[in-house]
mmCIF file of C-alpha atoms in Angstrom:
data_model
loop_
_atom_site.group_PDB
_atom_site.id
_atom_site.type_symbol
_atom_site.label_atom_id
_atom_site.label_comp_id
_atom_site.label_asym_id
_atom_site.label_seq_id
_atom_site.Cartn_x
_atom_site.Cartn_y
_atom_site.Cartn_z
ATOM 1 C CA UNK A 271 35.400 48.643 16.848
ATOM 2 C CA UNK A 272 33.368 47.875 19.951
ATOM 3 C CA UNK A 273 29.619 47.958 20.020
ATOM 4 C CA UNK A 274 27.743 49.358 22.990
ATOM 5 C CA UNK A 275 24.497 47.715 21.942
ATOM 6 C CA UNK A 276 23.052 45.032 24.194
ATOM 7 C CA UNK A 277 20.935 42.102 23.073
ATOM 8 C CA UNK A 278 17.898 41.872 25.361
ATOM 9 C CA UNK A 279 15.426 39.121 26.204
ATOM 10 C CA UNK A 280 12.760 40.997 24.273
ATOM 11 C CA UNK A 281 14.964 41.149 21.163
ATOM 12 C CA UNK A 282 15.689 37.418 21.379
ATOM 13 C CA UNK A 283 11.957 36.722 21.754
ATOM 14 C CA UNK A 284 11.199 38.994 18.776
ATOM 15 C CA UNK A 285 13.764 37.126 16.636
ATOM 16 C CA UNK A 286 12.151 33.802 17.584
ATOM 17 C CA UNK A 287 8.727 35.243 16.758
ATOM 18 C CA UNK A 288 9.894 36.365 13.296
ATOM 19 C CA UNK A 289 11.848 33.207 12.492
ATOM 20 C CA UNK A 290 9.426 30.565 13.794
ATOM 21 C CA UNK A 291 6.151 32.423 13.427
ATOM 22 C CA UNK A 292 4.976 31.730 16.969
ATOM 23 C CA UNK A 293 3.244 34.427 18.988
ATOM 24 C CA UNK A 294 5.280 37.112 20.738
ATOM 25 C CA UNK A 295 4.023 36.011 24.154
ATOM 26 C CA UNK A 296 4.912 32.354 23.463
ATOM 27 C CA UNK A 297 8.390 33.282 22.215
ATOM 28 C CA UNK A 298 8.996 35.470 25.291
ATOM 29 C CA UNK A 299 7.773 32.637 27.533
ATOM 30 C CA UNK A 300 10.193 30.292 25.746
ATOM 31 C CA UNK A 301 13.138 32.631 26.354
ATOM 32 C CA UNK A 302 12.168 33.061 30.017
ATOM 33 C CA UNK A 303 11.812 29.304 30.454
ATOM 34 C CA UNK A 304 15.263 28.637 28.994
ATOM 35 C CA UNK A 305 16.886 31.280 31.194
ATOM 36 C CA UNK A 306 15.083 29.997 34.309
ATOM 37 C CA UNK A 307 16.228 26.458 33.543
ATOM 38 C CA UNK A 308 19.830 27.648 33.141
ATOM 39 C CA UNK A 309 19.676 29.625 36.413
ATOM 40 C CA UNK A 310 18.228 26.653 38.269
ATOM 41 C CA UNK A 311 20.953 24.333 36.983
ATOM 42 C CA UNK A 312 23.698 26.785 37.957
ATOM 43 C CA UNK A 313 22.195 27.378 41.399
ATOM 44 C CA UNK A 314 22.226 23.587 41.955
ATOM 45 C CA UNK A 315 25.937 23.464 41.167
ATOM 46 C CA UNK A 316 25.690 22.194 37.590
ATOM 47 C CA UNK A 317 27.644 23.614 34.659
ATOM 48 C CA UNK A 318 25.636 24.637 31.586
ATOM 49 C CA UNK A 319 26.948 23.839 28.108
ATOM 50 C CA UNK A 320 25.355 25.227 24.948
ATOM 51 C CA UNK A 321 26.879 23.481 21.966
ATOM 52 C CA UNK A 322 28.424 25.900 19.478
ATOM 53 C CA UNK A 323 28.133 28.785 21.954
ATOM 54 C CA UNK A 324 30.014 28.024 25.149
ATOM 55 C CA UNK A 325 29.964 26.747 28.702
ATOM 56 C CA UNK A 326 28.968 28.456 31.926
ATOM 57 C CA UNK A 327 31.261 26.991 34.590
ATOM 58 C CA UNK A 328 31.120 27.230 38.372
ATOM 59 C CA UNK A 329 34.384 27.632 40.258
ATOM 60 C CA UNK A 330 35.037 27.655 43.989
ATOM 61 C CA UNK A 331 37.522 30.306 45.044
ATOM 62 C CA UNK A 332 39.284 29.885 48.343
ATOM 63 C CA UNK A 333 39.889 32.495 50.991
ATOM 64 C CA UNK A 334 42.670 34.896 50.146
ATOM 65 C CA UNK A 335 44.152 38.158 51.269
ATOM 66 C CA UNK A 336 43.275 41.273 49.294
ATOM 67 C CA UNK A 337 44.463 44.824 49.618
ATOM 68 C CA UNK A 338 42.499 48.061 49.794
ATOM 69 C CA UNK A 339 43.953 50.051 46.872
ATOM 70 C CA UNK A 340 43.469 53.409 48.620
ATOM 71 C CA UNK A 341 44.897 52.580 52.018
ATOM 72 C CA UNK A 342 47.022 49.502 51.337
ATOM 73 C CA UNK A 343 45.417 47.709 54.275
ATOM 74 C CA UNK A 344 45.186 43.943 53.860
ATOM 75 C CA UNK A 345 41.683 42.492 54.143
ATOM 76 C CA UNK A 346 40.582 38.854 53.997
ATOM 77 C CA UNK A 347 38.388 37.922 51.030
ATOM 78 C CA UNK A 348 35.958 35.171 51.956
ATOM 79 C CA UNK A 349 35.696 31.957 49.951
ATOM 80 C CA UNK A 350 32.952 32.007 47.353
ATOM 81 C CA UNK A 351 31.589 30.353 44.242
ATOM 82 C CA UNK A 352 31.872 32.276 40.976
ATOM 83 C CA UNK A 353 30.517 31.677 37.512
ATOM 84 C CA UNK A 354 32.738 31.954 34.459
ATOM 85 C CA UNK A 355 31.991 31.648 30.768
ATOM 86 C CA UNK A 356 34.193 29.804 28.316
ATOM 87 C CA UNK A 357 33.307 30.489 24.679
ATOM 88 C CA UNK A 358 33.280 27.576 22.245
ATOM 89 C CA UNK A 359 35.813 27.487 19.439
ATOM 90 C CA UNK A 360 32.972 28.009 16.941
ATOM 91 C CA UNK A 361 31.928 31.234 18.692
ATOM 92 C CA UNK A 362 35.544 32.414 18.903
ATOM 93 C CA UNK A 363 35.981 31.799 15.178
ATOM 94 C CA UNK A 364 32.798 33.719 14.297
ATOM 95 C CA UNK A 365 33.838 36.668 16.446
ATOM 96 C CA UNK A 366 37.310 36.690 14.894
ATOM 97 C CA UNK A 367 35.726 37.052 11.428
ATOM 98 C CA UNK A 368 34.145 40.392 12.363
#
């Protein structure tokens, strides 16, 4: 069964507030700071690893030829950098238990 619910920044901040007892504004600032730090690291070409959760990896994709599915016309796809996520084994195991 798939869930359509989405965990938001506000919900993460609320969970931190309840668990640690710090103010809502401080917990939201903490979440924002962590996300900004992760974004900055990725934008500087660094991978981000969160132990027990997973790794955000950057990959360079070369130029390749794609095809318009409607017309069948070949179009070049420019080289670009993409981000991928590789879940840790611990996260995979926890998800498999559900």
